[in-house]
PDB file of N, CA and C in Angstrom:
ATOM      1  N   MET H   1       6.524   9.853   9.209  1.00  0.00           N
ATOM      2  CA  MET H   1       5.331  10.571   8.778  1.00  0.00           C
ATOM      3  C   MET H   1       4.799  11.404   9.928  1.00  0.00           C
ATOM      4  N   GLY H   2       4.581  12.673   9.686  1.00  0.00           N
ATOM      5  CA  GLY H   2       4.030  13.545  10.710  1.00  0.00           C
ATOM      6  C   GLY H   2       2.518  13.476  10.739  1.00  0.00           C
ATOM      7  N   VAL H   3       1.974  13.925  11.832  1.00  0.00           N
ATOM      8  CA  VAL H   3       0.529  13.898  12.017  1.00  0.00           C
ATOM      9  C   VAL H   3      -0.143  15.076  11.321  1.00  0.00           C
ATOM     10  N   GLY H   4       0.573  16.176  11.117  1.00  0.00           N
ATOM     11  CA  GLY H   4      -0.037  17.371  10.541  1.00  0.00           C
ATOM     12  C   GLY H   4      -0.842  18.115  11.592  1.00  0.00           C
ATOM     13  N   THR H   5      -0.240  18.260  12.761  1.00  0.00           N
ATOM     14  CA  THR H   5      -0.938  18.841  13.905  1.00  0.00           C
ATOM     15  C   THR H   5      -1.502  20.228  13.608  1.00  0.00           C
ATOM     16  N   ASP H   6      -0.689  21.107  13.049  1.00  0.00           N
ATOM     17  CA  ASP H   6      -1.158  22.480  12.793  1.00  0.00           C
ATOM     18  C   ASP H   6      -2.346  22.499  11.838  1.00  0.00           C
ATOM     19  N   SER H   7      -2.230  21.767  10.740  1.00  0.00           N
ATOM     20  CA  SER H   7      -3.309  21.726   9.750  1.00  0.00           C
ATOM     21  C   SER H   7      -4.578  21.122  10.332  1.00  0.00           C
ATOM     22  N   THR H   8      -4.403  20.077  11.134  1.00  0.00           N
ATOM     23  CA  THR H   8      -5.571  19.415  11.719  1.00  0.00           C
ATOM     24  C   THR H   8      -6.262  20.312  12.729  1.00  0.00           C
ATOM     25  N   LYS H   9      -5.491  21.051  13.510  1.00  0.00           N
ATOM     26  CA  LYS H   9      -6.097  21.988  14.462  1.00  0.00           C
ATOM     27  C   LYS H   9      -6.841  23.089  13.716  1.00  0.00           C
ATOM     28  N   GLU H  10      -6.247  23.608  12.648  1.00  0.00           N
ATOM     29  CA  GLU H  10      -6.920  24.635  11.851  1.00  0.00           C
ATOM     30  C   GLU H  10      -8.230  24.098  11.290  1.00  0.00           C
ATOM     31  N   LEU H  11      -8.190  22.879  10.755  1.00  0.00           N
ATOM     32  CA  LEU H  11      -9.395  22.261  10.199  1.00  0.00           C
ATOM     33  C   LEU H  11     -10.455  22.075  11.281  1.00  0.00           C
ATOM     34  N   SER H  12     -10.046  21.616  12.446  1.00  0.00           N
ATOM     35  CA  SER H  12     -10.996  21.388  13.545  1.00  0.00           C
ATOM     36  C   SER H  12     -11.660  22.686  13.973  1.00  0.00           C
ATOM     37  N   PHE H  13     -10.886  23.738  14.142  1.00  0.00           N
ATOM     38  CA  PHE H  13     -11.466  25.018  14.558  1.00  0.00           C
ATOM     39  C   PHE H  13     -12.376  25.583  13.471  1.00  0.00           C
ATOM     40  N   HIS H  14     -12.022  25.361  12.213  1.00  0.00           N
ATOM     41  CA  HIS H  14     -12.906  25.792  11.127  1.00  0.00           C
ATOM     42  C   HIS H  14     -14.224  25.024  11.186  1.00  0.00           C
ATOM     43  N   ARG H  15     -14.135  23.718  11.390  1.00  0.00           N
ATOM     44  CA  ARG H  15     -15.346  22.897  11.428  1.00  0.00           C
ATOM     45  C   ARG H  15     -16.231  23.230  12.617  1.00  0.00           C
ATOM     46  N   LEU H  16     -15.641  23.651  13.707  1.00  0.00           N
ATOM     47  CA  LEU H  16     -16.438  24.039  14.873  1.00  0.00           C
ATOM     48  C   LEU H  16     -17.311  25.254  14.585  1.00  0.00           C
ATOM     49  N   GLN H  17     -16.968  26.024  13.567  1.00  0.00           N
ATOM     50  CA  GLN H  17     -17.745  27.208  13.208  1.00  0.00           C
ATOM     51  C   GLN H  17     -18.933  26.877  12.304  1.00  0.00           C
ATOM     52  N   ILE H  18     -18.981  25.666  11.767  1.00  0.00           N
ATOM     53  CA  ILE H  18     -20.087  25.263  10.888  1.00  0.00           C
ATOM     54  C   ILE H  18     -21.309  24.968  11.754  1.00  0.00           C
ATOM     55  N   GLU H  19     -22.377  25.695  11.517  1.00  0.00           N
ATOM     56  CA  GLU H  19     -23.558  25.606  12.369  1.00  0.00           C
ATOM     57  C   GLU H  19     -24.611  24.630  11.877  1.00  0.00           C
ATOM     58  N   ASP H  20     -24.605  24.321  10.583  1.00  0.00           N
ATOM     59  CA  ASP H  20     -25.640  23.457  10.022  1.00  0.00           C
ATOM     60  C   ASP H  20     -25.070  22.087   9.694  1.00  0.00           C
ATOM     61  N   SER H  21     -25.844  21.061  10.004  1.00  0.00           N
ATOM     62  CA  SER H  21     -25.438  19.697   9.705  1.00  0.00           C
ATOM     63  C   SER H  21     -25.175  19.547   8.216  1.00  0.00           C
ATOM     64  N   GLY H  22     -24.084  18.901   7.901  1.00  0.00           N
ATOM     65  CA  GLY H  22     -23.681  18.711   6.506  1.00  0.00           C
ATOM     66  C   GLY H  22     -22.187  18.457   6.458  1.00  0.00           C
ATOM     67  N   PRO H  23     -21.587  18.576   5.272  1.00  0.00           N
ATOM     68  CA  PRO H  23     -20.151  18.312   5.142  1.00  0.00           C
ATOM     69  C   PRO H  23     -19.313  19.159   6.104  1.00  0.00           C
ATOM     70  N   GLY H  24     -18.457  18.490   6.855  1.00  0.00           N
ATOM     71  CA  GLY H  24     -17.560  19.183   7.772  1.00  0.00           C
ATOM     72  C   GLY H  24     -18.126  19.472   9.144  1.00  0.00           C
ATOM     73  N   TYR H  25     -19.438  19.382   9.291  1.00  0.00           N
ATOM     74  CA  TYR H  25     -20.080  19.676  10.571  1.00  0.00           C
ATOM     75  C   TYR H  25     -19.635  18.656  11.615  1.00  0.00           C
ATOM     76  N   MET H  26     -19.312  19.122  12.802  1.00  0.00           N
ATOM     77  CA  MET H  26     -18.889  18.223  13.878  1.00  0.00           C
ATOM     78  C   MET H  26     -20.074  17.914  14.782  1.00  0.00           C
ATOM     79  N   HIS H  27     -20.356  16.636  14.937  1.00  0.00           N
ATOM     80  CA  HIS H  27     -21.471  16.171  15.762  1.00  0.00           C
ATOM     81  C   HIS H  27     -20.935  15.785  17.142  1.00  0.00           C
ATOM     82  N   PHE H  28     -21.695  16.113  18.185  1.00  0.00           N
ATOM     83  CA  PHE H  28     -21.289  15.783  19.547  1.00  0.00           C
ATOM     84  C   PHE H  28     -22.465  15.159  20.294  1.00  0.00           C
ATOM     85  N   HIS H  29     -22.146  14.258  21.177  1.00  0.00           N
ATOM     86  CA  HIS H  29     -23.151  13.615  22.034  1.00  0.00           C
ATOM     87  C   HIS H  29     -23.728  14.662  22.990  1.00  0.00           C
ATOM     88  N   ASP H  30     -25.028  14.588  23.232  1.00  0.00           N
ATOM     89  CA  ASP H  30     -25.694  15.552  24.113  1.00  0.00           C
ATOM     90  C   ASP H  30     -25.190  15.503  25.553  1.00  0.00           C
ATOM     91  N   GLY H  31     -24.626  14.383  25.971  1.00  0.00           N
ATOM     92  CA  GLY H  31     -24.210  14.221  27.363  1.00  0.00           C
ATOM     93  C   GLY H  31     -22.825  14.763  27.693  1.00  0.00           C
ATOM     94  N   LEU H  32     -22.149  15.360  26.728  1.00  0.00           N
ATOM     95  CA  LEU H  32     -20.804  15.872  27.004  1.00  0.00           C
ATOM     96  C   LEU H  32     -20.871  17.092  27.917  1.00  0.00           C
ATOM     97  N   GLU H  33     -19.921  17.157  28.825  1.00  0.00           N
ATOM     98  CA  GLU H  33     -19.887  18.259  29.782  1.00  0.00           C
ATOM     99  C   GLU H  33     -19.063  19.426  29.239  1.00  0.00           C
ATOM    100  N   LEU H  34     -19.204  20.559  29.885  1.00  0.00           N
ATOM    101  CA  LEU H  34     -18.501  21.781  29.481  1.00  0.00           C
ATOM    102  C   LEU H  34     -16.993  21.565  29.397  1.00  0.00           C
ATOM    103  N   GLU H  35     -16.433  20.775  30.296  1.00  0.00           N
ATOM    104  CA  GLU H  35     -14.984  20.520  30.312  1.00  0.00           C
ATOM    105  C   GLU H  35     -14.499  19.954  28.979  1.00  0.00           C
ATOM    106  N   PHE H  36     -15.293  19.105  28.351  1.00  0.00           N
ATOM    107  CA  PHE H  36     -14.937  18.537  27.045  1.00  0.00           C
ATOM    108  C   PHE H  36     -14.705  19.659  26.043  1.00  0.00           C
ATOM    109  N   PHE H  37     -15.651  20.588  25.960  1.00  0.00           N
ATOM    110  CA  PHE H  37     -15.571  21.660  24.973  1.00  0.00           C
ATOM    111  C   PHE H  37     -14.490  22.682  25.336  1.00  0.00           C
ATOM    112  N   GLN H  38     -14.260  22.878  26.615  1.00  0.00           N
ATOM    113  CA  GLN H  38     -13.170  23.763  27.020  1.00  0.00           C
ATOM    114  C   GLN H  38     -11.821  23.182  26.612  1.00  0.00           C
ATOM    115  N   GLN H  39     -11.674  21.870  26.739  1.00  0.00           N
ATOM    116  CA  GLN H  39     -10.433  21.234  26.305  1.00  0.00           C
ATOM    117  C   GLN H  39     -10.313  21.230  24.778  1.00  0.00           C
ATOM    118  N   LEU H  40     -11.423  21.041  24.095  1.00  0.00           N
ATOM    119  CA  LEU H  40     -11.409  21.034  22.637  1.00  0.00           C
ATOM    120  C   LEU H  40     -10.955  22.384  22.077  1.00  0.00           C
ATOM    121  N   THR H  41     -11.292  23.446  22.770  1.00  0.00           N
ATOM    122  CA  THR H  41     -10.965  24.809  22.310  1.00  0.00           C
ATOM    123  C   THR H  41      -9.894  25.450  23.191  1.00  0.00           C
ATOM    124  N   SER H  42      -8.996  24.632  23.710  1.00  0.00           N
ATOM    125  CA  SER H  42      -8.032  25.090  24.717  1.00  0.00           C
ATOM    126  C   SER H  42      -6.757  25.711  24.143  1.00  0.00           C
ATOM    127  N   GLU H  43      -6.709  25.916  22.846  1.00  0.00           N
ATOM    128  CA  GLU H  43      -5.542  26.536  22.237  1.00  0.00           C
ATOM    129  C   GLU H  43      -6.005  27.573  21.226  1.00  0.00           C
ATOM    130  N   LYS H  44      -5.115  28.491  20.926  1.00  0.00           N
ATOM    131  CA  LYS H  44      -5.409  29.466  19.873  1.00  0.00           C
ATOM    132  C   LYS H  44      -4.164  29.641  19.015  1.00  0.00           C
ATOM    133  N   ARG H  45      -4.397  29.964  17.772  1.00  0.00           N
ATOM    134  CA  ARG H  45      -3.311  30.158  16.816  1.00  0.00           C
ATOM    135  C   ARG H  45      -2.854  31.609  16.890  1.00  0.00           C
ATOM    136  N   VAL H  46      -1.569  31.794  17.130  1.00  0.00           N
ATOM    137  CA  VAL H  46      -1.023  33.141  17.244  1.00  0.00           C
ATOM    138  C   VAL H  46       0.169  33.289  16.305  1.00  0.00           C
ATOM    139  N   ALA H  47       0.356  34.499  15.849  1.00  0.00           N
ATOM    140  CA  ALA H  47       1.497  34.804  14.980  1.00  0.00           C
ATOM    141  C   ALA H  47       2.654  35.319  15.840  1.00  0.00           C
ATOM    142  N   ARG H  48       3.834  34.900  15.466  1.00  0.00           N
ATOM    143  CA  ARG H  48       5.032  35.459  16.074  1.00  0.00           C
ATOM    144  C   ARG H  48       6.014  35.714  14.947  1.00  0.00           C
ATOM    145  N   TYR H  49       6.961  36.578  15.207  1.00  0.00           N
ATOM    146  CA  TYR H  49       7.921  36.944  14.177  1.00  0.00           C
ATOM    147  C   TYR H  49       9.313  36.504  14.581  1.00  0.00           C
ATOM    148  N   HIS H  50       9.996  35.884  13.637  1.00  0.00           N
ATOM    149  CA  HIS H  50      11.367  35.426  13.853  1.00  0.00           C
ATOM    150  C   HIS H  50      12.191  35.886  12.661  1.00  0.00           C
ATOM    151  N   ARG H  51      13.157  36.761  12.926  1.00  0.00           N
ATOM    152  CA  ARG H  51      13.992  37.336  11.860  1.00  0.00           C
ATOM    153  C   ARG H  51      13.152  37.997  10.777  1.00  0.00           C
ATOM    154  N   GLY H  52      12.116  38.687  11.212  1.00  0.00           N
ATOM    155  CA  GLY H  52      11.264  39.427  10.295  1.00  0.00           C
ATOM    156  C   GLY H  52      10.230  38.599   9.559  1.00  0.00           C
ATOM    157  N   ARG H  53      10.209  37.308   9.814  1.00  0.00           N
ATOM    158  CA  ARG H  53       9.235  36.446   9.142  1.00  0.00           C
ATOM    159  C   ARG H  53       8.159  36.019  10.122  1.00  0.00           C
ATOM    160  N   ARG H  54       6.931  36.048   9.643  1.00  0.00           N
ATOM    161  CA  ARG H  54       5.811  35.654  10.482  1.00  0.00           C
ATOM    162  C   ARG H  54       5.691  34.135  10.507  1.00  0.00           C
ATOM    163  N   LYS H  55       5.524  33.605  11.694  1.00  0.00           N
ATOM    164  CA  LYS H  55       5.280  32.179  11.876  1.00  0.00           C
ATOM    165  C   LYS H  55       4.090  32.044  12.808  1.00  0.00           C
ATOM    166  N   TYR H  56       3.339  30.992  12.599  1.00  0.00           N
ATOM    167  CA  TYR H  56       2.182  30.739  13.451  1.00  0.00           C
ATOM    168  C   TYR H  56       2.482  29.570  14.373  1.00  0.00           C
ATOM    169  N   GLU H  57       1.944  29.659  15.564  1.00  0.00           N
ATOM    170  CA  GLU H  57       2.063  28.557  16.513  1.00  0.00           C
ATOM    171  C   GLU H  57       0.803  28.509  17.351  1.00  0.00           C
ATOM    172  N   TRP H  58       0.604  27.382  17.984  1.00  0.00           N
ATOM    173  CA  TRP H  58      -0.566  27.179  18.826  1.00  0.00           C
ATOM    174  C   TRP H  58      -0.170  27.368  20.277  1.00  0.00           C
ATOM    175  N   LYS H  59      -0.912  28.207  20.978  1.00  0.00           N
ATOM    176  CA  LYS H  59      -0.665  28.484  22.395  1.00  0.00           C
ATOM    177  C   LYS H  59      -1.848  27.998  23.220  1.00  0.00           C
ATOM    178  N   LYS H  60      -1.528  27.349  24.319  1.00  0.00           N
ATOM    179  CA  LYS H  60      -2.579  26.901  25.230  1.00  0.00           C
ATOM    180  C   LYS H  60      -3.253  28.096  25.893  1.00  0.00           C
ATOM    181  N   THR H  61      -4.566  28.002  26.030  1.00  0.00           N
ATOM    182  CA  THR H  61      -5.322  29.016  26.770  1.00  0.00           C
ATOM    183  C   THR H  61      -5.836  28.431  28.084  1.00  0.00           C
ATOM    184  N   ARG H  62      -5.654  27.125  28.245  1.00  0.00           N
ATOM    185  CA  ARG H  62      -6.026  26.398  29.465  1.00  0.00           C
ATOM    186  C   ARG H  62      -4.951  25.356  29.713  1.00  0.00           C
ATOM    187  N   ASN H  63      -4.900  24.838  30.931  1.00  0.00           N
ATOM    188  CA  ASN H  63      -3.895  23.820  31.256  1.00  0.00           C
ATOM    189  C   ASN H  63      -4.163  22.500  30.555  1.00  0.00           C
ATOM    190  N   ARG H  64      -5.424  22.110  30.453  1.00  0.00           N
ATOM    191  CA  ARG H  64      -5.758  20.799  29.897  1.00  0.00           C
ATOM    192  C   ARG H  64      -6.238  20.925  28.455  1.00  0.00           C
ATOM    193  N   ASN H  65      -5.652  20.108  27.584  1.00  0.00           N
ATOM    194  CA  ASN H  65      -6.033  20.140  26.171  1.00  0.00           C
ATOM    195  C   ASN H  65      -6.125  18.732  25.580  1.00  0.00           C
ATOM    196  N   GLU H  66      -6.406  17.746  26.429  1.00  0.00           N
ATOM    197  CA  GLU H  66      -6.421  16.362  25.968  1.00  0.00           C
ATOM    198  C   GLU H  66      -7.443  16.112  24.865  1.00  0.00           C
ATOM    199  N   VAL H  67      -8.580  16.760  24.918  1.00  0.00           N
ATOM    200  CA  VAL H  67      -9.621  16.530  23.909  1.00  0.00           C
ATOM    201  C   VAL H  67      -9.157  17.049  22.545  1.00  0.00           C
ATOM    202  N   LEU H  68      -8.485  18.184  22.524  1.00  0.00           N
ATOM    203  CA  LEU H  68      -7.946  18.701  21.258  1.00  0.00           C
ATOM    204  C   LEU H  68      -6.885  17.748  20.721  1.00  0.00           C
ATOM    205  N   ASP H  69      -5.999  17.268  21.576  1.00  0.00           N
ATOM    206  CA  ASP H  69      -4.989  16.295  21.149  1.00  0.00           C
ATOM    207  C   ASP H  69      -5.645  15.031  20.608  1.00  0.00           C
ATOM    208  N   MET H  70      -6.672  14.555  21.299  1.00  0.00           N
ATOM    209  CA  MET H  70      -7.395  13.351  20.865  1.00  0.00           C
ATOM    210  C   MET H  70      -8.016  13.576  19.479  1.00  0.00           C
ATOM    211  N   THR H  71      -8.543  14.756  19.242  1.00  0.00           N
ATOM    212  CA  THR H  71      -9.140  15.079  17.951  1.00  0.00           C
ATOM    213  C   THR H  71      -8.095  15.018  16.847  1.00  0.00           C
ATOM    214  N   VAL H  72      -6.917  15.556  17.114  1.00  0.00           N
ATOM    215  CA  VAL H  72      -5.823  15.528  16.136  1.00  0.00           C
ATOM    216  C   VAL H  72      -5.435  14.081  15.819  1.00  0.00           C
ATOM    217  N   TYR H  73      -5.253  13.269  16.843  1.00  0.00           N
ATOM    218  CA  TYR H  73      -4.859  11.884  16.613  1.00  0.00           C
ATOM    219  C   TYR H  73      -5.954  11.068  15.944  1.00  0.00           C
ATOM    220  N   ASN H  74      -7.220  11.360  16.243  1.00  0.00           N
ATOM    221  CA  ASN H  74      -8.317  10.673  15.566  1.00  0.00           C
ATOM    222  C   ASN H  74      -8.324  11.004  14.075  1.00  0.00           C
ATOM    223  N   CYS H  75      -8.052  12.247  13.730  1.00  0.00           N
ATOM    224  CA  CYS H  75      -7.982  12.635  12.314  1.00  0.00           C
ATOM    225  C   CYS H  75      -6.817  11.938  11.625  1.00  0.00           C
ATOM    226  N   ALA H  76      -5.687  11.818  12.328  1.00  0.00           N
ATOM    227  CA  ALA H  76      -4.525  11.120  11.767  1.00  0.00           C
ATOM    228  C   ALA H  76      -4.856   9.652  11.531  1.00  0.00           C
ATOM    229  N   ALA H  77      -5.527   9.026  12.496  1.00  0.00           N
ATOM    230  CA  ALA H  77      -5.898   7.617  12.350  1.00  0.00           C
ATOM    231  C   ALA H  77      -6.837   7.429  11.159  1.00  0.00           C
ATOM    232  N   LEU H  78      -7.774   8.333  10.993  1.00  0.00           N
ATOM    233  CA  LEU H  78      -8.704   8.259   9.869  1.00  0.00           C
ATOM    234  C   LEU H  78      -7.953   8.369   8.545  1.00  0.00           C
ATOM    235  N   ALA H  79      -6.985   9.281   8.469  1.00  0.00           N
ATOM    236  CA  ALA H  79      -6.198   9.461   7.245  1.00  0.00           C
ATOM    237  C   ALA H  79      -5.352   8.226   6.948  1.00  0.00           C
ATOM    238  N   ILE H  80      -4.809   7.598   7.976  1.00  0.00           N
ATOM    239  CA  ILE H  80      -3.973   6.413   7.783  1.00  0.00           C
ATOM    240  C   ILE H  80      -4.813   5.218   7.343  1.00  0.00           C
ATOM    241  N   LEU H  81      -5.967   5.037   7.965  1.00  0.00           N
ATOM    242  CA  LEU H  81      -6.810   3.879   7.667  1.00  0.00           C
ATOM    243  C   LEU H  81      -7.544   4.002   6.334  1.00  0.00           C
ATOM    244  N   GLU H  82      -7.849   5.225   5.921  1.00  0.00           N
ATOM    245  CA  GLU H  82      -8.573   5.498   4.676  1.00  0.00           C
ATOM    246  C   GLU H  82      -9.807   4.612   4.500  1.00  0.00           C
ATOM    247  N   PRO H  83     -10.726   4.623   5.469  1.00  0.00           N
ATOM    248  CA  PRO H  83     -11.915   3.773   5.328  1.00  0.00           C
ATOM    249  C   PRO H  83     -12.831   4.276   4.218  1.00  0.00           C
ATOM    250  N   ASP H  84     -13.562   3.367   3.621  1.00  0.00           N
ATOM    251  CA  ASP H  84     -14.556   3.715   2.613  1.00  0.00           C
ATOM    252  C   ASP H  84     -15.827   4.102   3.374  1.00  0.00           C
ATOM    253  N   LEU H  85     -15.938   5.376   3.698  1.00  0.00           N
ATOM    254  CA  LEU H  85     -17.047   5.833   4.543  1.00  0.00           C
ATOM    255  C   LEU H  85     -18.405   5.661   3.875  1.00  0.00           C
ATOM    256  N   GLY H  86     -18.451   5.791   2.564  1.00  0.00           N
ATOM    257  CA  GLY H  86     -19.718   5.585   1.857  1.00  0.00           C
ATOM    258  C   GLY H  86     -20.256   4.177   2.042  1.00  0.00           C
ATOM    259  N   THR H  87     -19.366   3.192   1.925  1.00  0.00           N
ATOM    260  CA  THR H  87     -19.754   1.790   2.114  1.00  0.00           C
ATOM    261  C   THR H  87     -20.187   1.548   3.551  1.00  0.00           C
ATOM    262  N   LEU H  88     -19.455   2.138   4.512  1.00  0.00           N
ATOM    263  CA  LEU H  88     -19.819   1.979   5.907  1.00  0.00           C
ATOM    264  C   LEU H  88     -21.201   2.549   6.200  1.00  0.00           C
ATOM    265  N   VAL H  89     -21.501   3.710   5.649  1.00  0.00           N
ATOM    266  CA  VAL H  89     -22.823   4.318   5.849  1.00  0.00           C
ATOM    267  C   VAL H  89     -23.897   3.429   5.240  1.00  0.00           C
ATOM    268  N   ASP H  90     -23.664   2.921   4.037  1.00  0.00           N
ATOM    269  CA  ASP H  90     -24.635   2.034   3.396  1.00  0.00           C
ATOM    270  C   ASP H  90     -24.905   0.802   4.242  1.00  0.00           C
ATOM    271  N   ARG H  91     -23.861   0.211   4.779  1.00  0.00           N
ATOM    272  CA  ARG H  91     -24.023  -0.987   5.620  1.00  0.00           C
ATOM    273  C   ARG H  91     -24.787  -0.667   6.901  1.00  0.00           C
ATOM    274  N   LEU H  92     -24.504   0.478   7.492  1.00  0.00           N
ATOM    275  CA  LEU H  92     -25.227   0.850   8.707  1.00  0.00           C
ATOM    276  C   LEU H  92     -26.704   1.092   8.420  1.00  0.00           C
ATOM    277  N   GLN H  93     -26.992   1.724   7.299  1.00  0.00           N
ATOM    278  CA  GLN H  93     -28.384   2.008   6.949  1.00  0.00           C
ATOM    279  C   GLN H  93     -29.157   0.737   6.623  1.00  0.00           C
ATOM    280  N   LYS H  94     -28.470  -0.274   6.102  1.00  0.00           N
ATOM    281  CA  LYS H  94     -29.123  -1.542   5.767  1.00  0.00           C
ATOM    282  C   LYS H  94     -29.281  -2.432   6.995  1.00  0.00           C
ATOM    283  N   GLY H  95     -28.545  -2.115   8.051  1.00  0.00           N
ATOM    284  CA  GLY H  95     -28.662  -2.890   9.288  1.00  0.00           C
ATOM    285  C   GLY H  95     -27.738  -4.030   9.254  1.00  0.00           C
TER     286      GLY H  95
END
């Protein structure tokens, strides 16, 4: 089973553009440093052509991209575990 790296990166970059709290919005701790966000956005999707066909790939824009990789693997773990997030939220709200 693959992780779906390309799709997950596309989803993450799309979610980073959501400005208002709600579905898909990414929340971050106030104490995170600039390096975290630079690593999170350390790649860009570029088109290349092979035998006349367009293909997309992700190219690093910085040397370090561990936070982006961590985001991809966290999404994969969430998909594998399939937690009932509604129940978890209810339990947290009830204490």
